[in-house]
Short mmCIF file of C-alpha atoms in Angstrom, two decimals:
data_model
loop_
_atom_site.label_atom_id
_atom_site.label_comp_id
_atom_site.label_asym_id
_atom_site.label_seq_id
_atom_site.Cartn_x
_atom_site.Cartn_y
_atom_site.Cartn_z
CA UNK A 1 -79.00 -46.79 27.15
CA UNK A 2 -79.88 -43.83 24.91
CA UNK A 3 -78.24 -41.46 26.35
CA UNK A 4 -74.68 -42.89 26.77
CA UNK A 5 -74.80 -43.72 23.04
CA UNK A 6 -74.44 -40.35 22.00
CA UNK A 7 -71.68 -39.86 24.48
CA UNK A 8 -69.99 -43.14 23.26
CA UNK A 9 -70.23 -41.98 20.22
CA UNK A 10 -68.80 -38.03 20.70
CA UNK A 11 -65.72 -40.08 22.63
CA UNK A 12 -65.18 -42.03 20.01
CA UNK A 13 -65.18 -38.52 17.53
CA UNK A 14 -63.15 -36.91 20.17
CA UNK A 15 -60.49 -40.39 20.22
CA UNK A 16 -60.26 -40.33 16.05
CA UNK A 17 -59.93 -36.19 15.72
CA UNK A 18 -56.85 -36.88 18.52
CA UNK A 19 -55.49 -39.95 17.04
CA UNK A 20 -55.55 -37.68 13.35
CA UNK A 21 -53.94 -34.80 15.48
CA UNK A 22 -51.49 -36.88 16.80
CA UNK A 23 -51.02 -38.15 13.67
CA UNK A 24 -50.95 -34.68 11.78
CA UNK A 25 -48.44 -33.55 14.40
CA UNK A 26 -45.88 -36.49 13.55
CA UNK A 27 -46.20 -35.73 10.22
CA UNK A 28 -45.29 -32.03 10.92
CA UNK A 29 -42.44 -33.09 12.89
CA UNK A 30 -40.54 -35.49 10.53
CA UNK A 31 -41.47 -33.12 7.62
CA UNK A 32 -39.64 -30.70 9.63
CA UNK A 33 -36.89 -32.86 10.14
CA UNK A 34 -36.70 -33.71 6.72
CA UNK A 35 -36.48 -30.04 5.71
CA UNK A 36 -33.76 -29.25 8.49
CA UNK A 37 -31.69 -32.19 6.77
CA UNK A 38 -32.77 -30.53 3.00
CA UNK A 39 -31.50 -27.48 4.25
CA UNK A 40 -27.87 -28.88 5.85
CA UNK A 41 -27.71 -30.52 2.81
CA UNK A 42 -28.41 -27.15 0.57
CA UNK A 43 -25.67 -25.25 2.94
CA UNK A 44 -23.17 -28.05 2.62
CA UNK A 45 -23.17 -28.32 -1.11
CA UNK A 46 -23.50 -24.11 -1.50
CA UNK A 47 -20.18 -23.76 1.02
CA UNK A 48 -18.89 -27.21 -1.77
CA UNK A 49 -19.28 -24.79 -4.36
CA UNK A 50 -18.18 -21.75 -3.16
CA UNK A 51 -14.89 -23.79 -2.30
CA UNK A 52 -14.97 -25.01 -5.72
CA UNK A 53 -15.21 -21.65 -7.21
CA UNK A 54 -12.43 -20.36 -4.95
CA UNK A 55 -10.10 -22.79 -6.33
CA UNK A 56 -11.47 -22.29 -9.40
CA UNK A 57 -10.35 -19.00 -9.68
CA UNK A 58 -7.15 -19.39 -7.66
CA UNK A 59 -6.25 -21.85 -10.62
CA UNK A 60 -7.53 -19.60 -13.18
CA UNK A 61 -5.47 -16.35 -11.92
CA UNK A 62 -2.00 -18.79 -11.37
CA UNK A 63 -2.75 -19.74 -14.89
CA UNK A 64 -2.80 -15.90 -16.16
CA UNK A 65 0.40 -15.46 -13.76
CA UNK A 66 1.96 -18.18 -15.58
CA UNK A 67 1.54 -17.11 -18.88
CA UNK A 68 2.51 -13.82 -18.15
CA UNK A 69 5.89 -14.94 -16.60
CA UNK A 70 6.61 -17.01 -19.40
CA UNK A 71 5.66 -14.20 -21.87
CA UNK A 72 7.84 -11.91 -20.31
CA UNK A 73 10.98 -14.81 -19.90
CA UNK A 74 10.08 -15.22 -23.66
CA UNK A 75 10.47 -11.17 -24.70
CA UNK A 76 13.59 -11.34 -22.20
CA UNK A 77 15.24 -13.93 -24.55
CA UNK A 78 13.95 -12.37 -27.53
CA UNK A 79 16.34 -8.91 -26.34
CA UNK A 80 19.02 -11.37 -25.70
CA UNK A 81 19.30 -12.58 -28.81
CA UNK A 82 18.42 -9.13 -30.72
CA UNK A 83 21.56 -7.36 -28.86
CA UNK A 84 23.45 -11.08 -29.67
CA UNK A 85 22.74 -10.58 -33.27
CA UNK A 86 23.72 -6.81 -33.39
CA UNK A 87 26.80 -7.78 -31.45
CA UNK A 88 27.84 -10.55 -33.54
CA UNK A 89 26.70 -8.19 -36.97
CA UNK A 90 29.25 -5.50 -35.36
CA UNK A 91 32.29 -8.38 -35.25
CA UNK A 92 31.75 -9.37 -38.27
CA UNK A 93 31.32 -5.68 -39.57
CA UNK A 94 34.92 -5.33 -37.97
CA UNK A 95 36.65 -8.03 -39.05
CA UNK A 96 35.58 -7.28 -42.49
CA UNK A 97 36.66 -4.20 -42.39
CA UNK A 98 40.00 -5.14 -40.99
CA UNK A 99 40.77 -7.87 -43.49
CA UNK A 100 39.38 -5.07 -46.37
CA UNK A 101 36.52 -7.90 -47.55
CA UNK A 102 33.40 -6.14 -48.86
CA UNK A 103 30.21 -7.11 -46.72
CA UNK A 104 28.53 -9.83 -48.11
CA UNK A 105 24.88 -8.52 -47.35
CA UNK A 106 23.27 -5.28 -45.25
CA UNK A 107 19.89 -4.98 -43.92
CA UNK A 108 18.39 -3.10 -46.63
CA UNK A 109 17.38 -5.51 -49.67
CA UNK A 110 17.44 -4.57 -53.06
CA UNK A 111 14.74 -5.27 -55.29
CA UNK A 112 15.81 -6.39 -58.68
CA UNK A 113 13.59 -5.86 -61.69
CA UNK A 114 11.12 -8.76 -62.73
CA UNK A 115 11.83 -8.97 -66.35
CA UNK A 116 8.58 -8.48 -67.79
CA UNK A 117 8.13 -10.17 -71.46
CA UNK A 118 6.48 -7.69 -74.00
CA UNK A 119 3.55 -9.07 -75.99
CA UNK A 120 5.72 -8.45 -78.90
CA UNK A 121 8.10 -10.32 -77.44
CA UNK A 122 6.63 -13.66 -77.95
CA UNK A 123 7.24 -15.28 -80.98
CA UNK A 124 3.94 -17.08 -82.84
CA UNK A 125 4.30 -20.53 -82.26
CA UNK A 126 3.08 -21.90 -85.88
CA UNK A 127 0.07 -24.24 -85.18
CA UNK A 128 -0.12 -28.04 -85.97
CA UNK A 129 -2.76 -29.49 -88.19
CA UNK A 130 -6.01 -30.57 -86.17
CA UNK A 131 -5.26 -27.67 -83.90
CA UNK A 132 -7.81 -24.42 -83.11
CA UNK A 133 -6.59 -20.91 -83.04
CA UNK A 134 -8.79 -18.95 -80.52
CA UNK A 135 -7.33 -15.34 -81.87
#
């Protein structure tokens, strides 16, 4: 019986280095298959936000567009009503001058002199009793 012990015992090594190859090879293969799912995942969610980002920036630049359009509308209007005015200014230029009636105002203002009050100006105001005089 001695010498099938050893042999029973280098089958039973061979059986548990092939049962933890077999089981080293599973491993492999659903660690594999968990990385090939990782990776879908990671490709999925990169194309997400590149879509993202693309719409992103399609909002951002119809945004810009926007505001541009309504700037320029806005500095349209603005002309419109600076011609209106000068229009309207030359009518009323006109009709003054047909009816002789001097124009009320121009576009050039005149300053008028601030009075300024010289010290001598000021009169002493004579003090009250109880009061301090800081001169």
């Amino acid at each position: 019986m001695a010498p099938s012990a050893p042999r029973t015992r280098a089958a039973a090594v061979l059986r548990m280095k092939h049962i933890a190859l077999d089981n080293q090879s599973r491993t492999i293969r659903r660690l594999r298959a968990q990385l090939a799912t990782e990776r879908r995942g990671l490709t999925t969610m990169k194309k997400e936000l590149e879509d993202t980002q693309v719409a992103l920036e399609a909002s951002h630049k119809a945004r810009i567009q926007e505001a541009e359009d309504s700037m320029q509308a806005q500095h349209l209007i603005i002309e419109a009503l600076v011609e209106e005015k000068d229009s309207l200014l030359q009518t009323i230029q006109g009709l003054q001058e047909a009816n002789d009636v001097p124009a009320p105002f121009d576009d050039e203002w005149e300053e008028e002199p601030e009075e300024h009050l010289e010290e001598e100006e000021i009169e002493d105001i004579p003090l009250g009793e109880g009061e301090i005089d800081d001169e």
